Amino acid sequence: MDPSERERYSRQILFPGIGERGQEALLRSHAVIVGCGALGSFHASALARAGVGRLTLIDRDYVEASNLHRQWLFEESDAAECLPKAAAAQRRLAAINSSIRVTAAIADLTASNVTELLGGADVILDGTDNFDTRYLINDFAVSKKIPWVYGAAVASYGLSMPVLPGRSACLRCVYPNPPEGAQPTCETAGVLNVIVSAVASIQVADALRILTGAPLRPRITTLDLWNGGIRQIDAPERDADCPTCAHGEYPYLEESRRPPASLCGRNAVQIAGERMVDLAALGQRLAPLGEVRANEYALRFIAPPYELTIFPDGRAIVKGTGDTGLARSLYARFVG
Ligand SMILES: [Zn+2]
């Protein structure tokens, strides 16, 4: 550490949990943040300020005005310019800490780019909004023995859990399958801005312990900042029969999983269905957000300039774009 670094991080070095050795470890570390929205933009800011030497930010979406109430790194000008979140975050982080290296990947994390984007990480932080990407992170992280920290928040509640491959339960030990049916999302159920920073803070604290080599007891933290209640329980034991961390099966790393496909000449993208969707319940949730038309075969949701047609098996056609990343993002937002 040079004198300017010693001064810059002096209050963090004074904190006995980190100390000089911990700070040196942070400066040498590489953290990857998947999803740079509400959770991820907080992770990025906190880790940049803490002096994590290398950050990689991955996000497939653009800044919109409706993000600004909870996505701490972004400003009105980012939304006005429709900047990709990863690029807007990279720009802001350069102003926060110019001495670290920040890489922005404007991309949808998939089996085909996961090695390139997550390889070499010392820790991975989950800032995503969907289970498909979380299972992909879990499969990759467990296969490469990279610790990662799961986090989720919606409405006024949220939870987090670190996954320490080989030592603690992985995501699939806890959730053997993705949750059934459409899930509440920030776009359908709303979100209180401070729950995302609270969950993201717990994730960052775990990440700092991992990067500095401090012992970490894997716990599931759940909290609700509106109705009250903070609970921490020890993460469950690893499932001796877990396909991922016990048997080494990583289906999300296989290219054979059906990726979203752009529908040629139609300015539309098809998303393959992963699970059954209750269209009546989905229609009720979406009704306040736009025009919903439904019959017994499908539900159509019109949110100009896009139109989503969702089938009971979860398959959807997103009209108004040929960009598969954007279509997946719309699907995650509205269907869950
Ligand atoms: Zn497992």
mmCIF file of C-alpha atoms and ligand atoms in Angstrom:
data_model
loop_
_atom_site.group_PDB
_atom_site.id
_atom_site.type_symbol
_atom_site.label_atom_id
_atom_site.label_comp_id
_atom_site.label_asym_id
_atom_site.label_seq_id
_atom_site.Cartn_x
_atom_site.Cartn_y
_atom_site.Cartn_z
ATOM 1 C CA MET A 1 0.000 0.000 0.000
ATOM 2 C CA ASP A 2 1.294 3.435 -0.824
ATOM 3 C CA PRO A 3 0.811 6.423 1.542
ATOM 4 C CA SER A 4 -2.208 7.746 -0.360
ATOM 5 C CA GLU A 5 -3.963 4.373 -0.107
ATOM 6 C CA ARG A 6 -3.080 4.139 3.569
ATOM 7 C CA GLU A 7 -4.683 7.542 4.118
ATOM 8 C CA ARG A 8 -7.689 6.888 1.925
ATOM 9 C CA TYR A 9 -8.628 3.622 3.638
ATOM 10 C CA SER A 10 -7.383 4.611 7.102
ATOM 11 C CA ARG A 11 -10.762 4.330 8.855
ATOM 12 C CA GLN A 12 -11.363 0.917 7.349
ATOM 13 C CA ILE A 13 -7.848 -0.222 8.307
ATOM 14 C CA LEU A 14 -8.507 0.939 11.870
ATOM 15 C CA PHE A 15 -11.487 -1.388 12.012
ATOM 16 C CA PRO A 16 -9.913 -4.523 13.536
ATOM 17 C CA GLY A 17 -11.977 -6.914 11.400
ATOM 18 C CA ILE A 18 -10.183 -5.641 8.304
ATOM 19 C CA GLY A 19 -6.857 -4.129 9.376
ATOM 20 C CA GLU A 20 -3.905 -3.547 7.084
ATOM 21 C CA ARG A 21 -3.739 -7.133 5.865
ATOM 22 C CA GLY A 22 -7.447 -7.146 5.069
ATOM 23 C CA GLN A 23 -7.106 -3.894 3.138
ATOM 24 C CA GLU A 24 -4.216 -5.284 1.126
ATOM 25 C CA ALA A 25 -6.319 -8.338 0.324
ATOM 26 C CA LEU A 26 -9.184 -6.113 -0.855
ATOM 27 C CA LEU A 27 -6.880 -4.137 -3.127
ATOM 28 C CA ARG A 28 -5.754 -7.394 -4.754
ATOM 29 C CA SER A 29 -9.293 -8.787 -5.103
ATOM 30 C CA HIS A 30 -11.711 -9.155 -7.996
ATOM 31 C CA ALA A 31 -15.459 -8.995 -7.302
ATOM 32 C CA VAL A 32 -18.049 -9.631 -9.999
ATOM 33 C CA ILE A 33 -21.518 -8.110 -9.659
ATOM 34 C CA VAL A 34 -24.254 -9.742 -11.719
ATOM 35 C CA GLY A 35 -27.080 -7.280 -12.301
ATOM 36 C CA CYS A 36 -26.454 -3.622 -11.704
ATOM 37 C CA GLY A 37 -29.907 -2.494 -10.596
ATOM 38 C CA ALA A 38 -31.085 -1.826 -7.071
ATOM 39 C CA LEU A 39 -28.906 -4.383 -5.279
ATOM 40 C CA GLY A 40 -26.019 -4.351 -7.723
ATOM 41 C CA SER A 41 -25.519 -0.616 -7.930
ATOM 42 C CA PHE A 42 -25.258 -0.539 -4.138
ATOM 43 C CA HIS A 43 -22.778 -3.457 -4.153
ATOM 44 C CA ALA A 44 -20.692 -1.658 -6.768
ATOM 45 C CA SER A 45 -20.586 1.634 -4.901
ATOM 46 C CA ALA A 46 -19.755 0.030 -1.541
ATOM 47 C CA LEU A 47 -17.042 -2.258 -2.930
ATOM 48 C CA ALA A 48 -15.470 0.571 -4.951
ATOM 49 C CA ARG A 49 -15.343 2.773 -1.848
ATOM 50 C CA ALA A 50 -13.892 -0.118 0.176
ATOM 51 C CA GLY A 51 -11.035 -0.366 -2.322
ATOM 52 C CA VAL A 52 -11.723 -3.707 -3.983
ATOM 53 C CA GLY A 53 -9.091 -3.460 -6.699
ATOM 54 C CA ARG A 54 -11.040 -4.927 -9.564
ATOM 55 C CA LEU A 55 -14.784 -4.896 -10.209
ATOM 56 C CA THR A 56 -16.713 -6.417 -13.100
ATOM 57 C CA LEU A 57 -20.295 -5.221 -13.574
ATOM 58 C CA ILE A 58 -22.704 -7.235 -15.721
ATOM 59 C CA ASP A 59 -26.110 -5.886 -16.726
ATOM 60 C CA ARG A 60 -28.407 -6.286 -19.736
ATOM 61 C CA ASP A 61 -30.705 -3.329 -19.115
ATOM 62 C CA TYR A 62 -30.943 0.448 -19.511
ATOM 63 C CA VAL A 63 -31.510 3.133 -16.879
ATOM 64 C CA GLU A 64 -35.117 4.348 -16.758
ATOM 65 C CA ALA A 65 -36.769 7.060 -14.679
ATOM 66 C CA SER A 66 -38.613 4.414 -12.647
ATOM 67 C CA ASN A 67 -35.252 2.987 -11.462
ATOM 68 C CA LEU A 68 -34.109 6.172 -9.774
ATOM 69 C CA HIS A 69 -35.942 5.824 -6.464
ATOM 70 C CA ARG A 70 -33.916 2.769 -5.476
ATOM 71 C CA GLN A 71 -30.887 2.395 -7.749
ATOM 72 C CA TRP A 72 -28.382 4.463 -5.843
ATOM 73 C CA LEU A 73 -25.723 4.951 -8.488
ATOM 74 C CA PHE A 74 -27.940 6.481 -11.171
ATOM 75 C CA GLU A 75 -29.086 10.023 -11.899
ATOM 76 C CA GLU A 76 -31.732 11.680 -14.048
ATOM 77 C CA SER A 77 -29.240 12.269 -16.842
ATOM 78 C CA ASP A 78 -28.542 8.519 -17.107
ATOM 79 C CA ALA A 79 -32.239 7.858 -17.687
ATOM 80 C CA ALA A 80 -32.546 10.763 -20.124
ATOM 81 C CA GLU A 81 -29.668 9.303 -22.132
ATOM 82 C CA CYS A 82 -31.055 5.727 -21.818
ATOM 83 C CA LEU A 83 -27.562 4.651 -20.759
ATOM 84 C CA PRO A 84 -26.924 0.970 -20.181
ATOM 85 C CA LYS A 85 -26.728 0.445 -16.431
ATOM 86 C CA ALA A 86 -23.284 -1.154 -16.546
ATOM 87 C CA ALA A 87 -21.892 1.803 -18.480
ATOM 88 C CA ALA A 88 -23.571 4.439 -16.290
ATOM 89 C CA ALA A 89 -22.290 2.645 -13.187
ATOM 90 C CA GLN A 90 -18.762 2.428 -14.563
ATOM 91 C CA ARG A 91 -18.776 6.165 -15.244
ATOM 92 C CA ARG A 92 -19.964 6.987 -11.717
ATOM 93 C CA LEU A 93 -17.533 4.575 -10.064
ATOM 94 C CA ALA A 94 -14.635 6.257 -11.865
ATOM 95 C CA ALA A 95 -15.605 9.468 -10.077
ATOM 96 C CA ILE A 96 -15.953 7.676 -6.721
ATOM 97 C CA ASN A 97 -12.642 5.790 -6.844
ATOM 98 C CA SER A 98 -10.354 6.357 -9.822
ATOM 99 C CA SER A 99 -7.648 4.051 -8.477
ATOM 100 C CA ILE A 100 -9.512 0.772 -9.007
ATOM 101 C CA ARG A 101 -10.204 -1.076 -12.237
ATOM 102 C CA VAL A 102 -13.846 -1.348 -13.295
ATOM 103 C CA THR A 103 -15.003 -3.420 -16.263
ATOM 104 C CA ALA A 104 -18.535 -2.984 -17.613
ATOM 105 C CA ALA A 105 -20.189 -5.840 -19.497
ATOM 106 C CA ILE A 106 -23.431 -4.818 -21.180
ATOM 107 C CA ALA A 107 -24.675 -8.350 -21.563
ATOM 108 C CA ASP A 108 -27.162 -10.974 -20.544
ATOM 109 C CA LEU A 109 -25.295 -13.592 -18.513
ATOM 110 C CA THR A 110 -25.716 -16.904 -20.334
ATOM 111 C CA ALA A 111 -24.042 -20.296 -20.514
ATOM 112 C CA SER A 112 -22.016 -19.091 -23.471
ATOM 113 C CA ASN A 113 -20.432 -16.081 -21.763
ATOM 114 C CA VAL A 114 -20.429 -17.184 -18.121
ATOM 115 C CA THR A 115 -16.824 -18.424 -18.125
ATOM 116 C CA GLU A 116 -15.556 -15.240 -19.712
ATOM 117 C CA LEU A 117 -17.537 -12.961 -17.367
ATOM 118 C CA LEU A 118 -17.381 -14.813 -14.032
ATOM 119 C CA GLY A 119 -14.072 -16.656 -14.422
ATOM 120 C CA GLY A 120 -11.330 -15.243 -12.225
ATOM 121 C CA ALA A 121 -13.749 -13.806 -9.664
ATOM 122 C CA ASP A 122 -12.812 -14.040 -5.997
ATOM 123 C CA VAL A 123 -16.450 -13.476 -5.062
ATOM 124 C CA ILE A 124 -19.696 -13.061 -7.022
ATOM 125 C CA LEU A 125 -22.564 -10.875 -5.810
ATOM 126 C CA ASP A 126 -26.101 -11.584 -6.912
ATOM 127 C CA GLY A 127 -27.888 -8.430 -8.002
ATOM 128 C CA THR A 128 -30.216 -10.235 -10.414
ATOM 129 C CA ASP A 129 -33.984 -10.337 -10.493
ATOM 130 C CA ASN A 130 -34.617 -13.876 -11.685
ATOM 131 C CA PHE A 131 -34.003 -17.488 -10.768
ATOM 132 C CA ASP A 132 -32.672 -18.619 -14.137
ATOM 133 C CA THR A 133 -29.641 -16.365 -13.770
ATOM 134 C CA ARG A 134 -29.201 -17.347 -10.114
ATOM 135 C CA TYR A 135 -29.101 -21.056 -11.003
ATOM 136 C CA LEU A 136 -26.581 -20.245 -13.710
ATOM 137 C CA ILE A 137 -24.415 -18.364 -11.174
ATOM 138 C CA ASN A 138 -24.818 -21.246 -8.712
ATOM 139 C CA ASP A 139 -23.838 -23.909 -11.252
ATOM 140 C CA PHE A 140 -20.785 -21.934 -12.356
ATOM 141 C CA ALA A 141 -19.696 -20.875 -8.863
ATOM 142 C CA VAL A 142 -20.035 -24.377 -7.400
ATOM 143 C CA SER A 143 -18.216 -25.914 -10.381
ATOM 144 C CA LYS A 144 -15.299 -23.468 -9.963
ATOM 145 C CA LYS A 145 -15.462 -23.256 -6.146
ATOM 146 C CA ILE A 146 -16.050 -19.485 -6.168
ATOM 147 C CA PRO A 147 -18.020 -18.119 -3.193
ATOM 148 C CA TRP A 148 -21.127 -16.104 -4.067
ATOM 149 C CA VAL A 149 -23.779 -14.221 -2.140
ATOM 150 C CA TYR A 150 -27.449 -14.620 -2.993
ATOM 151 C CA GLY A 151 -29.753 -11.671 -2.386
ATOM 152 C CA ALA A 152 -33.337 -10.720 -3.218
ATOM 153 C CA ALA A 153 -35.730 -7.941 -2.281
ATOM 154 C CA VAL A 154 -39.287 -7.032 -3.219
ATOM 155 C CA ALA A 155 -41.941 -4.850 -1.560
ATOM 156 C CA SER A 156 -40.561 -4.278 1.989
ATOM 157 C CA TYR A 157 -38.853 -7.639 2.564
ATOM 158 C CA GLY A 158 -35.752 -9.404 1.415
ATOM 159 C CA LEU A 159 -33.196 -12.062 2.174
ATOM 160 C CA SER A 160 -29.583 -12.977 1.637
ATOM 161 C CA MET A 161 -27.409 -16.064 1.937
ATOM 162 C CA PRO A 162 -23.756 -16.719 1.169
ATOM 163 C CA VAL A 163 -22.861 -19.877 -0.740
ATOM 164 C CA LEU A 164 -19.400 -21.247 0.106
ATOM 165 C CA PRO A 165 -18.840 -24.133 -2.323
ATOM 166 C CA GLY A 166 -17.822 -27.331 -0.596
ATOM 167 C CA ARG A 167 -18.580 -25.850 2.823
ATOM 168 C CA SER A 168 -22.173 -24.644 2.897
ATOM 169 C CA ALA A 169 -25.499 -25.312 1.219
ATOM 170 C CA CYS A 170 -25.736 -24.112 -2.363
ATOM 171 C CA LEU A 171 -28.795 -22.442 -3.888
ATOM 172 C CA ARG A 172 -30.091 -25.766 -5.167
ATOM 173 C CA CYS A 173 -29.764 -27.379 -1.721
ATOM 174 C CA VAL A 174 -32.160 -24.698 -0.455
ATOM 175 C CA TYR A 175 -34.359 -24.356 -3.553
ATOM 176 C CA PRO A 176 -34.179 -27.630 -5.512
ATOM 177 C CA ASN A 177 -36.431 -26.118 -8.194
ATOM 178 C CA PRO A 178 -37.310 -22.571 -9.251
ATOM 179 C CA PRO A 179 -40.399 -21.271 -7.417
ATOM 180 C CA GLU A 180 -43.639 -22.362 -9.105
ATOM 181 C CA GLY A 181 -45.597 -19.938 -11.246
ATOM 182 C CA ALA A 182 -45.224 -16.199 -11.609
ATOM 183 C CA GLN A 183 -43.401 -14.530 -8.735
ATOM 184 C CA PRO A 184 -43.963 -11.028 -7.385
ATOM 185 C CA THR A 185 -41.409 -8.628 -8.831
ATOM 186 C CA CYS A 186 -40.531 -4.997 -8.173
ATOM 187 C CA GLU A 187 -42.541 -4.153 -11.304
ATOM 188 C CA THR A 188 -45.716 -5.847 -10.066
ATOM 189 C CA ALA A 189 -45.498 -5.621 -6.258
ATOM 190 C CA GLY A 190 -43.419 -2.435 -5.912
ATOM 191 C CA VAL A 191 -40.427 -2.036 -3.638
ATOM 192 C CA LEU A 192 -39.363 0.103 -0.699
ATOM 193 C CA ASN A 193 -36.043 1.711 -1.553
ATOM 194 C CA VAL A 194 -34.311 1.031 1.775
ATOM 195 C CA ILE A 195 -34.955 -2.710 1.727
ATOM 196 C CA VAL A 196 -32.646 -3.033 -1.268
ATOM 197 C CA SER A 197 -29.803 -1.166 0.417
ATOM 198 C CA ALA A 198 -30.316 -3.198 3.605
ATOM 199 C CA VAL A 199 -30.137 -6.529 1.764
ATOM 200 C CA ALA A 200 -27.257 -5.290 -0.397
ATOM 201 C CA SER A 201 -25.365 -4.177 2.746
ATOM 202 C CA ILE A 202 -25.611 -7.645 4.258
ATOM 203 C CA GLN A 203 -24.356 -9.146 0.987
ATOM 204 C CA VAL A 204 -21.430 -6.714 0.884
ATOM 205 C CA ALA A 205 -20.503 -7.459 4.510
ATOM 206 C CA ASP A 206 -20.335 -11.170 3.648
ATOM 207 C CA ALA A 207 -18.305 -10.395 0.516
ATOM 208 C CA LEU A 208 -15.811 -8.317 2.553
ATOM 209 C CA ARG A 209 -15.385 -11.192 5.001
ATOM 210 C CA ILE A 210 -14.816 -13.615 2.112
ATOM 211 C CA LEU A 211 -12.277 -11.315 0.400
ATOM 212 C CA THR A 212 -10.330 -10.530 3.556
ATOM 213 C CA GLY A 213 -10.274 -14.185 4.610
ATOM 214 C CA ALA A 214 -12.281 -13.614 7.785
ATOM 215 C CA PRO A 215 -14.246 -16.675 8.897
ATOM 216 C CA LEU A 216 -17.837 -16.563 7.673
ATOM 217 C CA ARG A 217 -20.668 -18.476 9.286
ATOM 218 C CA PRO A 218 -23.201 -19.091 6.503
ATOM 219 C CA ARG A 219 -26.563 -17.751 7.566
ATOM 220 C CA ILE A 220 -29.840 -16.904 5.911
ATOM 221 C CA THR A 221 -30.911 -13.392 6.849
ATOM 222 C CA THR A 222 -34.504 -12.344 6.274
ATOM 223 C CA LEU A 223 -35.780 -8.886 7.034
ATOM 224 C CA ASP A 224 -38.815 -6.694 6.569
ATOM 225 C CA LEU A 225 -38.213 -2.983 7.014
ATOM 226 C CA TRP A 226 -41.898 -1.959 6.958
ATOM 227 C CA ASN A 227 -43.686 -4.563 9.020
ATOM 228 C CA GLY A 228 -40.639 -5.227 11.168
ATOM 229 C CA GLY A 229 -38.614 -8.326 11.823
ATOM 230 C CA ILE A 230 -35.013 -9.266 11.246
ATOM 231 C CA ARG A 231 -34.130 -12.908 11.514
ATOM 232 C CA GLN A 232 -30.886 -14.799 11.055
ATOM 233 C CA ILE A 233 -30.734 -18.563 11.008
ATOM 234 C CA ASP A 234 -27.845 -20.841 10.195
ATOM 235 C CA ALA A 235 -28.010 -21.936 6.568
ATOM 236 C CA PRO A 236 -29.167 -25.541 6.282
ATOM 237 C CA GLU A 237 -26.643 -28.341 5.961
ATOM 238 C CA ARG A 238 -25.640 -29.286 2.437
ATOM 239 C CA ASP A 239 -28.070 -31.728 0.843
ATOM 240 C CA ALA A 240 -26.134 -34.983 0.461
ATOM 241 C CA ASP A 241 -28.199 -35.620 -2.675
ATOM 242 C CA CYS A 242 -27.962 -32.125 -4.215
ATOM 243 C CA PRO A 243 -27.518 -32.529 -7.981
ATOM 244 C CA THR A 244 -25.217 -29.506 -8.135
ATOM 245 C CA CYS A 245 -22.946 -29.538 -5.105
ATOM 246 C CA ALA A 246 -23.081 -33.265 -4.306
ATOM 247 C CA HIS A 247 -23.322 -34.868 -7.759
ATOM 248 C CA GLY A 248 -21.595 -32.233 -9.907
ATOM 249 C CA GLU A 249 -24.468 -31.747 -12.353
ATOM 250 C CA TYR A 250 -24.555 -28.271 -13.878
ATOM 251 C CA PRO A 251 -27.479 -28.148 -16.312
ATOM 252 C CA TYR A 252 -27.452 -24.360 -16.531
ATOM 253 C CA LEU A 253 -23.933 -24.440 -17.962
ATOM 254 C CA GLU A 254 -25.091 -26.514 -20.915
ATOM 255 C CA GLU A 255 -25.735 -24.729 -24.150
ATOM 256 C CA SER A 256 -28.572 -27.135 -24.898
ATOM 257 C CA ARG A 257 -30.881 -25.133 -22.638
ATOM 258 C CA ARG A 258 -33.166 -23.188 -24.918
ATOM 259 C CA PRO A 259 -32.009 -19.594 -25.161
ATOM 260 C CA PRO A 260 -34.478 -16.835 -26.121
ATOM 261 C CA ALA A 261 -34.710 -16.622 -29.898
ATOM 262 C CA SER A 262 -35.305 -13.572 -32.001
ATOM 263 C CA LEU A 263 -38.258 -14.220 -34.297
ATOM 264 C CA CYS A 264 -36.976 -13.431 -37.716
ATOM 265 C CA GLY A 265 -38.626 -10.504 -39.478
ATOM 266 C CA ARG A 266 -41.236 -9.966 -36.756
ATOM 267 C CA ASN A 267 -39.439 -7.573 -34.405
ATOM 268 C CA ALA A 268 -40.239 -10.079 -31.688
ATOM 269 C CA VAL A 269 -38.453 -12.532 -29.415
ATOM 270 C CA GLN A 270 -39.648 -15.864 -28.157
ATOM 271 C CA ILE A 271 -38.825 -16.873 -24.611
ATOM 272 C CA ALA A 272 -38.998 -20.596 -23.932
ATOM 273 C CA GLY A 273 -41.266 -21.537 -21.030
ATOM 274 C CA GLU A 274 -39.522 -22.875 -17.918
ATOM 275 C CA ARG A 275 -42.571 -23.318 -15.690
ATOM 276 C CA MET A 276 -46.363 -23.137 -15.690
ATOM 277 C CA VAL A 277 -47.916 -19.719 -15.192
ATOM 278 C CA ASP A 278 -51.345 -19.029 -13.669
ATOM 279 C CA LEU A 279 -52.617 -16.603 -16.314
ATOM 280 C CA ALA A 280 -55.637 -15.403 -14.294
ATOM 281 C CA ALA A 281 -53.440 -14.420 -11.340
ATOM 282 C CA LEU A 282 -50.876 -12.859 -13.645
ATOM 283 C CA GLY A 283 -53.620 -10.850 -15.406
ATOM 284 C CA GLN A 284 -54.801 -9.448 -12.075
ATOM 285 C CA ARG A 285 -51.307 -8.339 -11.120
ATOM 286 C CA LEU A 286 -50.594 -6.768 -14.496
ATOM 287 C CA ALA A 287 -53.955 -5.001 -14.920
ATOM 288 C CA PRO A 288 -52.914 -1.829 -13.025
ATOM 289 C CA LEU A 289 -49.797 -1.529 -15.203
ATOM 290 C CA GLY A 290 -51.224 -1.646 -18.704
ATOM 291 C CA GLU A 291 -53.830 -3.148 -20.936
ATOM 292 C CA VAL A 292 -54.442 -6.856 -20.381
ATOM 293 C CA ARG A 293 -56.340 -9.032 -22.832
ATOM 294 C CA ALA A 294 -56.883 -12.668 -22.082
ATOM 295 C CA ASN A 295 -58.571 -15.722 -23.443
ATOM 296 C CA GLU A 296 -58.253 -19.331 -22.471
ATOM 297 C CA TYR A 297 -55.112 -19.809 -24.565
ATOM 298 C CA ALA A 298 -52.969 -16.842 -23.718
ATOM 299 C CA LEU A 299 -52.690 -13.522 -21.979
ATOM 300 C CA ARG A 300 -51.634 -10.411 -23.796
ATOM 301 C CA PHE A 301 -50.116 -7.497 -21.879
ATOM 302 C CA ILE A 302 -49.654 -4.225 -23.728
ATOM 303 C CA ALA A 303 -47.075 -1.806 -22.360
ATOM 304 C CA PRO A 304 -46.185 0.378 -25.326
ATOM 305 C CA PRO A 305 -43.961 0.032 -27.243
ATOM 306 C CA TYR A 306 -43.942 -3.638 -26.177
ATOM 307 C CA GLU A 307 -46.523 -6.354 -26.220
ATOM 308 C CA LEU A 308 -46.053 -9.585 -24.290
ATOM 309 C CA THR A 309 -48.087 -12.650 -25.105
ATOM 310 C CA ILE A 310 -47.776 -15.268 -22.408
ATOM 311 C CA PHE A 311 -48.893 -18.895 -22.674
ATOM 312 C CA PRO A 312 -49.813 -21.179 -19.763
ATOM 313 C CA ASP A 313 -46.598 -23.200 -20.125
ATOM 314 C CA GLY A 314 -44.637 -20.017 -19.485
ATOM 315 C CA ARG A 315 -43.650 -19.485 -23.084
ATOM 316 C CA ALA A 316 -43.903 -15.870 -24.200
ATOM 317 C CA ILE A 317 -43.543 -13.767 -27.292
ATOM 318 C CA VAL A 318 -42.233 -10.285 -26.709
ATOM 319 C CA LYS A 319 -43.159 -7.983 -29.548
ATOM 320 C CA GLY A 320 -41.570 -4.613 -30.204
ATOM 321 C CA THR A 321 -37.948 -5.703 -29.988
ATOM 322 C CA GLY A 322 -35.540 -8.092 -31.644
ATOM 323 C CA ASP A 323 -33.093 -7.842 -28.737
ATOM 324 C CA THR A 324 -33.147 -11.114 -26.797
ATOM 325 C CA GLY A 325 -31.580 -9.543 -23.692
ATOM 326 C CA LEU A 326 -34.214 -6.823 -23.537
ATOM 327 C CA ALA A 327 -36.981 -9.372 -24.121
ATOM 328 C CA ARG A 328 -35.701 -11.534 -21.260
ATOM 329 C CA SER A 329 -35.563 -8.479 -19.066
ATOM 330 C CA LEU A 330 -39.186 -7.572 -19.845
ATOM 331 C CA TYR A 331 -40.231 -11.157 -19.147
ATOM 332 C CA ALA A 332 -38.398 -11.169 -15.801
ATOM 333 C CA ARG A 333 -39.996 -7.872 -14.867
ATOM 334 C CA PHE A 334 -43.578 -8.677 -15.702
ATOM 335 C CA VAL A 335 -43.875 -12.441 -15.462
ATOM 336 C CA GLY A 336 -41.213 -13.022 -12.801
HETATM 337 ZN ZN ZN B 1 -26.219 -27.974 -3.236
#
